Tab-separated table of C-alpha atoms and ligand atoms in Angstrom:
chain	number	residue	atom	x	y	z
A	309	UNK	CA	-36.801	-26.636	141.744
A	310	UNK	CA	-39.050	-23.608	142.231
A	311	UNK	CA	-39.433	-21.916	145.589
A	312	UNK	CA	-41.236	-18.963	147.186
A	313	UNK	CA	-39.064	-16.295	148.816
A	314	UNK	CA	-41.114	-14.195	151.246
A	315	UNK	CA	-40.161	-11.225	153.407
A	316	UNK	CA	-42.837	-11.111	156.080
A	317	UNK	CA	-44.462	-8.359	158.097
A	318	UNK	CA	-46.226	-6.475	155.299
A	319	UNK	CA	-49.868	-5.667	156.043
A	320	UNK	CA	-52.053	-6.931	153.169
A	321	UNK	CA	-54.448	-4.364	151.731
A	322	UNK	CA	-56.533	-4.479	148.557
A	323	UNK	CA	-58.915	-6.529	146.416
A	324	UNK	CA	-58.714	-10.186	145.373
A	325	UNK	CA	-60.963	-11.939	142.870
A	326	UNK	CA	-61.522	-15.490	144.110
A	327	UNK	CA	-60.616	-18.339	141.703
A	328	UNK	CA	-62.976	-21.147	140.694
A	329	UNK	CA	-63.176	-24.143	143.035
A	330	UNK	CA	-60.698	-26.986	142.386
A	331	UNK	CA	-62.927	-29.448	144.274
A	332	UNK	CA	-65.859	-28.547	142.061
A	333	UNK	CA	-63.928	-28.374	138.779
A	334	UNK	CA	-62.496	-31.892	139.181
A	335	UNK	CA	-65.814	-33.804	139.561
A	336	UNK	CA	-67.445	-31.614	136.876
A	337	UNK	CA	-64.579	-32.342	134.449
A	338	UNK	CA	-65.216	-36.022	135.137
A	339	UNK	CA	-68.979	-35.510	134.623
A	340	UNK	CA	-68.336	-33.947	131.189
A	341	UNK	CA	-67.355	-37.442	130.007
A	342	UNK	CA	-70.933	-38.601	130.611
A	343	UNK	CA	-72.268	-36.152	128.010
A	344	UNK	CA	-72.643	-37.074	124.359
A	345	UNK	CA	-71.569	-33.646	123.162
A	346	UNK	CA	-69.607	-30.522	124.089
A	347	UNK	CA	-69.364	-28.855	127.505
A	348	UNK	CA	-67.841	-25.444	128.196
A	349	UNK	CA	-66.703	-24.929	131.797
A	350	UNK	CA	-66.071	-21.314	132.768
A	351	UNK	CA	-64.182	-19.953	135.806
A	352	UNK	CA	-62.001	-23.066	135.834
A	353	UNK	CA	-58.805	-22.501	137.865
A	354	UNK	CA	-55.482	-23.106	136.046
A	355	UNK	CA	-53.994	-25.748	138.360
A	356	UNK	CA	-51.862	-28.850	137.941
A	357	UNK	CA	-54.771	-30.991	139.216
A	358	UNK	CA	-57.027	-29.541	136.489
A	359	UNK	CA	-54.377	-30.260	133.833
A	360	UNK	CA	-54.138	-33.854	135.130
A	361	UNK	CA	-57.928	-34.212	134.853
A	362	UNK	CA	-57.786	-32.909	131.255
A	363	UNK	CA	-55.090	-35.491	130.486
A	364	UNK	CA	-57.357	-38.284	131.735
A	365	UNK	CA	-60.209	-36.984	129.539
A	366	UNK	CA	-57.904	-36.815	126.520
A	367	UNK	CA	-56.544	-40.291	127.224
A	368	UNK	CA	-60.108	-41.653	127.189
A	369	UNK	CA	-60.797	-40.149	123.747
A	370	UNK	CA	-62.405	-36.824	124.646
A	371	UNK	CA	-61.093	-33.615	123.098
A	372	UNK	CA	-60.107	-31.152	125.812
A	373	UNK	CA	-58.935	-27.559	125.397
A	374	UNK	CA	-58.166	-25.010	128.123
A	375	UNK	CA	-57.677	-21.320	127.554
A	376	UNK	CA	-58.146	-18.332	129.780
A	377	UNK	CA	-59.880	-20.215	132.620
A	378	UNK	CA	-62.361	-21.896	130.251
A	379	UNK	CA	-62.204	-25.628	129.484
A	380	UNK	CA	-64.000	-27.010	126.433
A	381	UNK	CA	-64.604	-30.773	126.419
A	382	UNK	CA	-65.974	-32.693	123.430
A	383	UNK	CA	-67.010	-36.152	124.695
A	384	UNK	CA	-68.831	-37.578	121.672
A	385	UNK	CA	-66.817	-40.796	121.634
A	386	UNK	CA	-65.017	-42.530	124.482
A	387	UNK	CA	-62.328	-44.833	123.078
A	388	UNK	CA	-61.180	-46.351	126.329
A	389	UNK	CA	-62.281	-46.192	129.927
A	390	UNK	CA	-58.926	-46.234	131.637
A	391	UNK	CA	-57.377	-44.000	134.290
A	392	UNK	CA	-53.623	-44.222	133.554
A	393	UNK	CA	-51.525	-45.428	136.493
A	394	UNK	CA	-49.183	-42.421	136.418
A	395	UNK	CA	-52.084	-39.948	136.600
A	396	UNK	CA	-53.693	-41.901	139.438
A	397	UNK	CA	-50.449	-41.678	141.385
A	398	UNK	CA	-50.048	-37.988	140.533
A	399	UNK	CA	-53.563	-37.114	141.656
A	400	UNK	CA	-55.465	-39.532	143.905
A	401	UNK	CA	-58.687	-37.678	143.361
A	402	UNK	CA	-58.543	-39.118	139.815
A	403	UNK	CA	-60.671	-41.868	141.370
A	404	UNK	CA	-63.572	-39.492	140.682
A	405	UNK	CA	-63.345	-40.595	137.018
A	406	UNK	CA	-64.330	-44.156	137.950
A	407	UNK	CA	-68.011	-43.300	138.349
A	408	UNK	CA	-68.208	-41.345	135.095
A	409	UNK	CA	-66.404	-44.040	133.075
A	410	UNK	CA	-68.730	-46.712	134.486
A	411	UNK	CA	-71.733	-44.492	133.786
A	412	UNK	CA	-70.764	-43.821	130.178
A	413	UNK	CA	-69.133	-47.104	129.100
A	414	UNK	CA	-70.052	-49.703	131.740
A	415	UNK	CA	-66.402	-50.457	132.467
A	416	UNK	CA	-63.197	-48.938	133.834
A	417	UNK	CA	-59.570	-49.890	134.404
A	418	UNK	CA	-57.964	-47.821	137.105
A	419	UNK	CA	-54.830	-47.765	139.169
A	420	UNK	CA	-55.450	-47.979	142.884
A	421	UNK	CA	-55.132	-44.442	144.354
A	422	UNK	CA	-53.364	-45.590	147.496
A	423	UNK	CA	-52.398	-43.394	150.416
A	424	UNK	CA	-51.219	-39.799	150.297
A	425	UNK	CA	-49.845	-37.118	152.614
A	426	UNK	CA	-53.111	-37.023	154.577
A	427	UNK	CA	-53.379	-40.707	155.373
A	428	UNK	CA	-54.477	-43.979	153.852
A	429	UNK	CA	-57.266	-42.457	151.673
A	430	UNK	CA	-59.308	-45.701	151.287
A	431	UNK	CA	-62.001	-45.988	148.585
A	432	UNK	CA	-64.024	-48.807	150.190
A	433	UNK	CA	-67.210	-46.684	150.284
A	434	UNK	CA	-66.885	-45.986	146.542
A	435	UNK	CA	-66.344	-49.659	145.628
A	436	UNK	CA	-69.084	-51.021	147.928
A	437	UNK	CA	-71.569	-48.616	146.332
A	438	UNK	CA	-70.552	-49.569	142.783
A	439	UNK	CA	-70.953	-53.268	143.610
A	440	UNK	CA	-74.530	-52.558	144.746
A	441	UNK	CA	-75.100	-50.931	141.328
A	442	UNK	CA	-74.017	-54.097	139.480
A	443	UNK	CA	-70.292	-53.429	139.050
A	444	UNK	CA	-67.927	-56.432	139.216
A	445	UNK	CA	-64.513	-55.384	140.550
A	446	UNK	CA	-61.303	-57.398	140.250
A	447	UNK	CA	-58.042	-56.143	141.684
A	448	UNK	CA	-54.723	-57.433	140.310
A	449	UNK	CA	-51.364	-55.909	141.340
A	450	UNK	CA	-52.953	-52.651	142.361
A	451	UNK	CA	-55.059	-52.311	139.212
A	452	UNK	CA	-58.882	-52.307	139.460
A	453	UNK	CA	-60.751	-54.005	136.584
A	454	UNK	CA	-64.402	-52.888	136.760
A	455	UNK	CA	-67.128	-54.299	134.499
A	456	UNK	CA	-70.935	-54.355	134.487
A	457	UNK	CA	-71.833	-57.749	132.950
A	458	UNK	CA	-75.557	-57.216	133.614
A	459	UNK	CA	-75.541	-53.436	133.132
A	460	UNK	CA	-75.410	-50.608	135.653
A	461	UNK	CA	-78.570	-50.192	137.743
A	462	UNK	CA	-79.746	-47.856	140.490
A	463	UNK	CA	-79.541	-48.899	144.165
A	464	UNK	CA	-80.280	-47.684	147.681
A	465	UNK	CA	-76.905	-46.715	149.171
A	466	UNK	CA	-76.250	-45.694	152.766
A	467	UNK	CA	-72.806	-44.165	153.341
A	468	UNK	CA	-71.168	-45.110	156.674
A	469	UNK	CA	-69.391	-41.757	156.475
A	470	UNK	CA	-70.572	-38.718	154.432
A	471	UNK	CA	-67.639	-39.071	152.031
A	472	UNK	CA	-67.403	-36.238	149.470
A	473	UNK	CA	-65.707	-38.352	146.802
A	474	UNK	CA	-67.950	-41.364	147.304
A	475	UNK	CA	-71.098	-39.189	147.081
A	476	UNK	CA	-69.811	-37.621	143.847
A	477	UNK	CA	-68.717	-40.950	142.334
A	478	UNK	CA	-72.104	-42.553	143.029
A	479	UNK	CA	-73.902	-39.580	141.443
A	480	UNK	CA	-71.674	-39.870	138.359
A	481	UNK	CA	-72.438	-43.586	137.977
A	482	UNK	CA	-76.159	-43.171	138.735
A	483	UNK	CA	-77.235	-40.449	136.266
A	484	UNK	CA	-77.170	-42.867	133.270
A	485	UNK	CA	-77.903	-46.089	135.210
A	486	UNK	CA	-81.169	-48.048	134.941
A	487	UNK	CA	-83.678	-46.909	137.544
A	488	UNK	CA	-83.399	-44.872	140.740
A	489	UNK	CA	-80.432	-44.437	143.088
A	490	UNK	CA	-80.918	-43.108	146.607
A	491	UNK	CA	-77.850	-41.987	148.571
A	492	UNK	CA	-78.457	-41.599	152.320
A	493	UNK	CA	-75.961	-39.947	154.690
A	494	UNK	CA	-74.608	-38.225	151.579
A	495	UNK	CA	-71.966	-35.508	151.919
A	496	UNK	CA	-73.500	-32.006	151.814
A	497	UNK	CA	-70.491	-29.986	150.624
A	498	UNK	CA	-71.328	-27.095	148.242
A	499	UNK	CA	-69.165	-28.699	145.537
A	500	UNK	CA	-71.682	-31.568	145.412
A	501	UNK	CA	-74.508	-29.072	144.896
A	502	UNK	CA	-72.409	-27.509	142.088
A	503	UNK	CA	-71.838	-30.914	140.440
A	504	UNK	CA	-75.586	-31.674	140.597
A	505	UNK	CA	-76.400	-28.285	139.024
A	506	UNK	CA	-74.029	-29.033	136.133
A	507	UNK	CA	-75.498	-32.530	135.634
A	508	UNK	CA	-79.082	-31.228	135.767
A	509	UNK	CA	-78.203	-28.622	133.134
A	510	UNK	CA	-77.022	-31.573	130.999
A	511	UNK	CA	-80.375	-33.319	131.446
A	512	UNK	CA	-79.836	-35.439	134.562
A	513	UNK	CA	-82.664	-36.001	137.062
A	514	UNK	CA	-81.309	-35.263	140.566
A	515	UNK	CA	-83.058	-33.962	143.693
A	516	UNK	CA	-81.710	-33.382	147.204
A	517	UNK	CA	-78.083	-32.521	146.341
A	518	UNK	CA	-76.632	-30.561	149.263
A	519	UNK	CA	-78.900	-32.446	151.673
A	520	UNK	CA	-78.245	-35.771	153.408
A	521	UNK	CA	-80.388	-37.812	151.005
A	522	UNK	CA	-79.962	-37.506	147.241
A	523	UNK	CA	-82.358	-39.046	144.684
A	524	UNK	CA	-81.144	-39.758	141.136
A	525	UNK	CA	-83.406	-41.089	138.369
A	526	UNK	CA	-81.271	-42.588	135.560
A	527	UNK	CA	-81.818	-41.170	132.048
A	528	UNK	CA	-80.774	-42.533	128.635
A	529	UNK	CA	-78.485	-39.728	127.505
A	530	UNK	CA	-76.953	-36.447	128.622
A	531	UNK	CA	-76.083	-33.495	126.387
A	532	UNK	CA	-73.268	-31.000	127.048
A	533	UNK	CA	-73.804	-27.484	128.398
A	534	UNK	CA	-72.031	-24.263	129.365
A	535	UNK	CA	-71.464	-24.011	133.094
A	536	UNK	CA	-69.634	-21.637	135.458
A	537	UNK	CA	-67.686	-23.343	138.254
A	538	UNK	CA	-68.474	-22.024	141.758
A	539	UNK	CA	-65.892	-19.920	143.652
A	540	UNK	CA	-63.342	-21.780	145.788
A	541	UNK	CA	-64.343	-21.511	149.463
A	542	UNK	CA	-61.005	-22.901	150.763
A	543	UNK	CA	-58.980	-20.445	148.679
A	544	UNK	CA	-61.301	-17.744	150.077
A	545	UNK	CA	-60.438	-18.950	153.611
A	546	UNK	CA	-56.746	-18.837	152.678
A	547	UNK	CA	-56.840	-15.160	151.670
A	548	UNK	CA	-58.854	-14.276	154.782
A	549	UNK	CA	-56.212	-16.058	156.902
A	550	UNK	CA	-53.417	-14.168	155.109
A	551	UNK	CA	-55.128	-10.866	155.942
A	552	UNK	CA	-55.775	-11.992	159.528
A	553	UNK	CA	-52.133	-13.047	160.033
A	554	UNK	CA	-50.774	-9.698	158.757
A	555	UNK	CA	-53.367	-7.402	160.405
A	556	UNK	CA	-54.570	-6.453	156.950
A	557	UNK	CA	-57.767	-5.202	155.319
A	558	UNK	CA	-58.927	-6.887	152.106
A	559	UNK	CA	-61.992	-7.214	149.907
A	560	UNK	CA	-62.772	-10.565	148.228
A	561	UNK	CA	-64.730	-10.330	144.959
A	562	UNK	CA	-66.697	-13.088	143.177
A	563	UNK	CA	-66.764	-15.099	146.398
A	564	UNK	CA	-69.611	-17.441	147.340
A	565	UNK	CA	-70.494	-16.276	150.843
A	566	UNK	CA	-73.358	-18.802	151.064
A	567	UNK	CA	-70.798	-21.639	151.299
A	568	UNK	CA	-68.670	-19.939	153.975
A	569	UNK	CA	-70.783	-20.070	157.148
A	570	UNK	CA	-68.446	-22.476	158.968
A	571	UNK	CA	-65.425	-20.380	157.956
A	572	UNK	CA	-66.509	-16.749	158.496
A	573	UNK	CA	-67.789	-17.695	161.947
A	574	UNK	CA	-64.283	-18.869	162.987
A	575	UNK	CA	-62.651	-15.621	161.869
A	576	UNK	CA	-65.300	-13.667	163.774
A	577	UNK	CA	-64.523	-15.758	166.887
A	578	UNK	CA	-60.912	-14.545	166.457
A	579	UNK	CA	-62.239	-10.937	166.531
A	580	UNK	CA	-61.684	-10.289	162.820
A	581	UNK	CA	-64.378	-8.073	161.366
A	582	UNK	CA	-66.126	-9.184	158.206
A	583	UNK	CA	-69.224	-8.016	156.426
A	584	UNK	CA	-70.475	-9.489	153.204
A	585	UNK	CA	-73.028	-9.454	150.437
A	586	UNK	CA	-73.747	-12.567	148.307
A	587	UNK	CA	-70.492	-12.261	146.347
A	588	UNK	CA	-68.276	-9.733	148.166
A	589	UNK	CA	-66.524	-9.984	151.543
A	590	UNK	CA	-65.048	-6.945	153.320
A	591	UNK	CA	-62.563	-8.215	155.910
A	592	UNK	CA	-60.140	-6.624	158.348
A	593	UNK	CA	-58.000	-7.720	161.282
A	594	UNK	CA	-57.010	-4.347	162.648
A	595	UNK	CA	-57.315	-5.254	166.313
A	596	UNK	CA	-55.548	-7.961	168.425
A	597	UNK	CA	-56.929	-11.405	167.583
A	598	UNK	CA	-58.383	-13.870	170.066
A	599	UNK	CA	-57.459	-17.551	170.517
A	600	UNK	CA	-60.108	-20.214	169.875
A	601	UNK	CA	-60.759	-22.488	172.836
A	602	UNK	CA	-61.785	-25.449	170.698
A	603	UNK	CA	-61.969	-25.772	166.916
A	604	UNK	CA	-63.164	-29.084	165.479
A	605	UNK	CA	-63.130	-30.025	161.780
A	606	UNK	CA	-66.447	-31.546	160.667
A	607	UNK	CA	-68.247	-32.523	157.470
A	608	UNK	CA	-70.114	-29.609	155.842
A	609	UNK	CA	-71.681	-27.376	157.114
A	610	UNK	CA	-69.148	-27.659	159.970
A	611	UNK	CA	-65.654	-26.139	159.919
A	612	UNK	CA	-63.882	-27.698	156.898
A	613	UNK	CA	-60.797	-29.894	157.353
A	614	UNK	CA	-59.215	-28.129	154.355
A	615	UNK	CA	-59.120	-24.869	156.340
A	616	UNK	CA	-57.543	-26.457	159.469
A	617	UNK	CA	-53.873	-25.861	158.604
A	618	UNK	CA	-54.688	-22.412	157.246
A	619	UNK	CA	-56.380	-21.245	160.466
A	620	UNK	CA	-53.663	-22.881	162.590
A	621	UNK	CA	-51.081	-20.672	160.878
A	622	UNK	CA	-53.005	-17.625	162.121
A	623	UNK	CA	-53.538	-18.973	165.652
A	624	UNK	CA	-49.763	-19.529	166.048
A	625	UNK	CA	-49.400	-15.784	166.628
A	626	UNK	CA	-52.586	-15.120	168.570
A	627	UNK	CA	-52.275	-14.483	172.323
A	628	UNK	CA	-53.620	-17.444	174.307
A	629	UNK	CA	-54.055	-21.184	173.729
A	630	UNK	CA	-56.184	-22.731	170.972
A	631	UNK	CA	-57.175	-26.379	170.644
A	632	UNK	CA	-57.707	-27.807	167.162
A	633	UNK	CA	-59.250	-31.245	166.649
A	634	UNK	CA	-58.881	-32.886	163.202
A	635	UNK	CA	-61.715	-35.425	162.959
A	636	UNK	CA	-61.683	-36.119	159.192
A	637	UNK	CA	-58.163	-37.262	158.220
A	638	UNK	CA	-55.767	-39.341	160.299
A	639	UNK	CA	-52.585	-37.493	159.373
A	640	UNK	CA	-53.303	-33.863	158.724
A	641	UNK	CA	-50.888	-32.141	161.117
A	642	UNK	CA	-47.766	-32.584	158.974
A	643	UNK	CA	-47.388	-28.820	158.562
A	644	UNK	CA	-46.802	-28.283	162.312
A	645	UNK	CA	-43.083	-29.207	162.090
A	646	UNK	CA	-42.516	-26.370	159.632
A	647	UNK	CA	-44.549	-23.919	161.740
A	648	UNK	CA	-42.469	-24.910	164.803
A	649	UNK	CA	-39.266	-24.273	162.831
A	650	UNK	CA	-40.643	-20.761	162.415
A	651	UNK	CA	-41.028	-20.417	166.181
A	652	UNK	CA	-44.583	-21.681	166.710
A	653	UNK	CA	-45.396	-23.472	169.974
A	654	UNK	CA	-47.617	-26.442	169.102
A	655	UNK	CA	-48.207	-29.737	170.894
A	656	UNK	CA	-49.734	-32.679	169.007
A	657	UNK	CA	-51.733	-35.297	170.888
A	658	UNK	CA	-53.269	-37.772	168.430
A	659	UNK	CA	-55.928	-35.902	166.460
A	660	UNK	CA	-55.610	-32.778	168.628
A	661	UNK	CA	-53.194	-29.875	168.243
A	662	UNK	CA	-52.672	-27.432	171.128
A	663	UNK	CA	-51.440	-24.099	169.831
A	664	UNK	CA	-49.852	-21.668	172.323
A	665	UNK	CA	-49.735	-18.273	170.609
A	666	UNK	CA	-46.308	-16.626	170.374
A	667	UNK	CA	-45.579	-12.942	169.846
A	668	UNK	CA	-43.953	-13.299	166.461
A	669	UNK	CA	-42.836	-16.109	164.138
A	670	UNK	CA	-39.459	-15.802	162.422
A	671	UNK	CA	-38.591	-16.758	158.853
A	672	UNK	CA	-37.115	-20.178	157.980
A	673	UNK	CA	-36.586	-22.499	155.028
A	674	UNK	CA	-39.420	-25.037	154.957
A	675	UNK	CA	-40.860	-27.489	152.429
A	676	UNK	CA	-44.551	-27.875	151.673
A	677	UNK	CA	-45.876	-31.229	152.916
A	678	UNK	CA	-49.275	-31.179	151.188
A	679	UNK	CA	-51.606	-28.671	149.513
A	680	UNK	CA	-53.158	-26.950	152.539
A	681	UNK	CA	-50.092	-27.481	154.733
A	682	UNK	CA	-48.120	-25.573	152.104
A	683	UNK	CA	-50.724	-22.807	152.201
A	684	UNK	CA	-50.294	-22.632	155.981
A	685	UNK	CA	-46.533	-22.081	155.535
A	686	UNK	CA	-47.285	-19.331	153.017
A	687	UNK	CA	-49.523	-17.573	155.552
A	688	UNK	CA	-46.954	-17.969	158.339
A	689	UNK	CA	-44.210	-16.606	156.069
A	690	UNK	CA	-46.289	-13.530	155.181
A	691	UNK	CA	-46.448	-12.512	158.829
A	692	UNK	CA	-43.115	-13.868	160.186
A	693	UNK	CA	-40.165	-11.580	160.797
A	694	UNK	CA	-37.449	-11.944	158.158
A	695	UNK	CA	-37.150	-14.248	155.156
A	696	UNK	CA	-39.074	-17.475	154.620
A	697	UNK	CA	-38.251	-19.852	151.772
A	698	UNK	CA	-40.852	-22.492	150.808
A	699	UNK	CA	-39.847	-25.391	148.544
A	700	UNK	CA	-41.884	-28.313	147.056
A	701	UNK	CA	-44.262	-25.773	145.473
A	702	UNK	CA	-45.910	-28.519	143.388
A	703	UNK	CA	-48.155	-29.196	146.394
A	704	UNK	CA	-49.337	-25.568	146.471
A	705	UNK	CA	-49.695	-25.334	142.677
A	706	UNK	CA	-52.218	-28.186	142.813
A	707	UNK	CA	-54.811	-25.896	144.384
A	708	UNK	CA	-53.755	-22.247	144.057
A	709	UNK	CA	-53.743	-20.386	140.732
A	710	UNK	CA	-50.649	-18.068	140.735
A	711	UNK	CA	-50.834	-17.242	144.505
A	712	UNK	CA	-47.656	-15.153	144.437
A	713	UNK	CA	-49.196	-12.750	141.913
A	714	UNK	CA	-52.408	-12.431	143.944
A	715	UNK	CA	-50.532	-11.759	147.179
A	716	UNK	CA	-47.960	-9.375	145.656
A	717	UNK	CA	-50.887	-7.358	144.265
A	718	UNK	CA	-52.088	-6.624	147.797
A	719	UNK	CA	-48.717	-5.708	149.291
A	720	UNK	CA	-46.944	-8.992	150.067
A	721	UNK	CA	-43.190	-9.206	149.447
A	722	UNK	CA	-43.196	-12.616	147.736
A	723	UNK	CA	-41.383	-13.931	144.651
A	724	UNK	CA	-41.368	-17.311	142.903
A	725	UNK	CA	-37.752	-18.248	142.114
B	1230	EPZ	C1	-62.495	-34.382	149.284
B	1230	EPZ	O1	-61.622	-35.476	149.416
B	1230	EPZ	C2	-61.623	-33.199	148.927
B	1230	EPZ	N1	-60.938	-33.449	147.650
B	1230	EPZ	C3	-60.594	-32.969	150.029
B	1230	EPZ	O2	-59.869	-31.792	149.688
B	1230	EPZ	C4	-61.341	-32.716	151.338
B	1230	EPZ	O3	-60.392	-32.592	152.385
B	1230	EPZ	C5	-62.272	-33.900	151.636
B	1230	EPZ	O4	-63.173	-34.101	150.526
B	1230	EPZ	C6	-63.111	-33.681	152.889
B	1230	EPZ	O5	-63.869	-32.516	152.741
B	1230	EPZ	C7	-61.608	-33.248	146.500
B	1230	EPZ	O6	-62.770	-32.884	146.494
B	1230	EPZ	C8	-60.842	-33.490	145.232
B	1230	EPZ	P1	-63.736	-37.890	151.788
B	1230	EPZ	P2	-62.225	-36.982	149.561
B	1230	EPZ	O7	-64.031	-39.064	150.903
B	1230	EPZ	O8	-63.406	-37.121	148.702
B	1230	EPZ	C9	-62.584	-41.507	154.623
B	1230	EPZ	C10	-57.979	-30.468	149.329
B	1230	EPZ	O9	-57.165	-30.039	150.147
B	1230	EPZ	N2	-63.033	-42.383	153.508
B	1230	EPZ	O10	-64.857	-37.036	152.266
B	1230	EPZ	O11	-61.110	-37.930	149.409
B	1230	EPZ	C11	-61.256	-40.847	154.275
B	1230	EPZ	O12	-60.172	-41.696	154.594
B	1230	EPZ	C12	-58.459	-31.908	149.435
B	1230	EPZ	O13	-58.512	-29.796	148.403
B	1230	EPZ	C13	-63.141	-43.760	153.732
B	1230	EPZ	O14	-62.848	-44.251	154.822
B	1230	EPZ	O15	-62.676	-36.945	151.090
B	1230	EPZ	C14	-61.255	-39.612	155.129
B	1230	EPZ	O16	-60.801	-39.939	156.434
B	1230	EPZ	C15	-57.706	-32.684	150.487
B	1230	EPZ	N3	-63.529	-44.561	152.704
B	1230	EPZ	C16	-62.734	-39.232	155.212
B	1230	EPZ	O17	-63.472	-40.396	154.788
B	1230	EPZ	C17	-63.855	-44.063	151.476
B	1230	EPZ	O18	-64.236	-44.859	150.582
B	1230	EPZ	C18	-63.098	-38.063	154.312
B	1230	EPZ	O19	-62.848	-38.445	153.012
B	1230	EPZ	C19	-63.747	-42.672	151.266
B	1230	EPZ	C20	-63.343	-41.848	152.295
């Protein structure tokens, strides 16, 4: 079993080129299945979740090749619209293929994603929307059998919650459906804007992506295209947090500063200094950081839930008391046990975490609980005194492309064993 061995306390200094966004690559890989032709996706991160998505495409009859951060998908013929059970269990966000399979073939057989480390992860908003679009859904022993006996048609859909996955899945089903689909209270995350840009380049008719109401006019066919995946804003936040936790000075290249308002603002509240152009961020934490009285995770453009654990790892060593409220997922504080083993002083009260800053964390052996929780342990280990060992790296490898290489390049003492 692989593990990270980190000797903390090294100030991080240097340049990092930000990887492509996992949460944009996954829905766009699914969207490639809608196209009767070849798509070339550039700046695609090399992650286990991306490999799983390619396996689903291959299983459905597409040809999928990945080399040097570019994925080529040939989706001329779809032989079967099925998301294999094992892949659904391995990656719950595989549910994002449901919309594309329904859009392209009018049917889909899928395992039920079920809960994960962050909570129950229901898909009721996805399924309710599909039923409004003419999809019949039968569930037997945890398998969903979806068909469209009278075809797939547009619908007016209001989301009770601005779910990212549900917004993406509806878009994927709507672009080839009969007539117009209107999604109100849609999620506004930048990855949705990226997905819409890819689909429009393939010939889809979409307006309003990135706003709260999205209009999609179904078309008959989509062709493939060449598209560059947007930079990963959560990975960007991770590297900023690593620099903040070690008092470092870094420059992030090929970033997407337009999608980072809710994140850069939080680091500035902590008294980090950051200046940026459209694609480059100059960041330093060379003075004592400040606690944050109240930090609340919100749907975009608020502070993202995916950055909650990452920022908590920094606040553990910041003088003063910070309150963090997790409003999106019901169980997203699982990383606090590990941080407390490293000497952090954190109290959990329901969806709130109260972080009392300590002078210094100390190394420990911890195991990653989930993707961003694992990233939080990485950040804590980089600044803790002594040696930190992190196991269960498969969680971290789902979202970070060779993080140990990136961090070692800017002065971290970290090795993958
Ligand atoms: C996406 O997950 C991201 N994953 C998550 O990133 C991210 O945390 C989340 O959006 C919120 O920004 C991908 O894009 C692959 P949601 P998703 O549907 O689509 C409830 C990471 O670390 N809900 O917006 O699953 C749900 O339970 C991952 O990269 C329903 O109740 O998020 C949750 O409480 C983790 N019914 C809330 O909405 C539904 O049908 C947000 O979920 C769907 C969701």
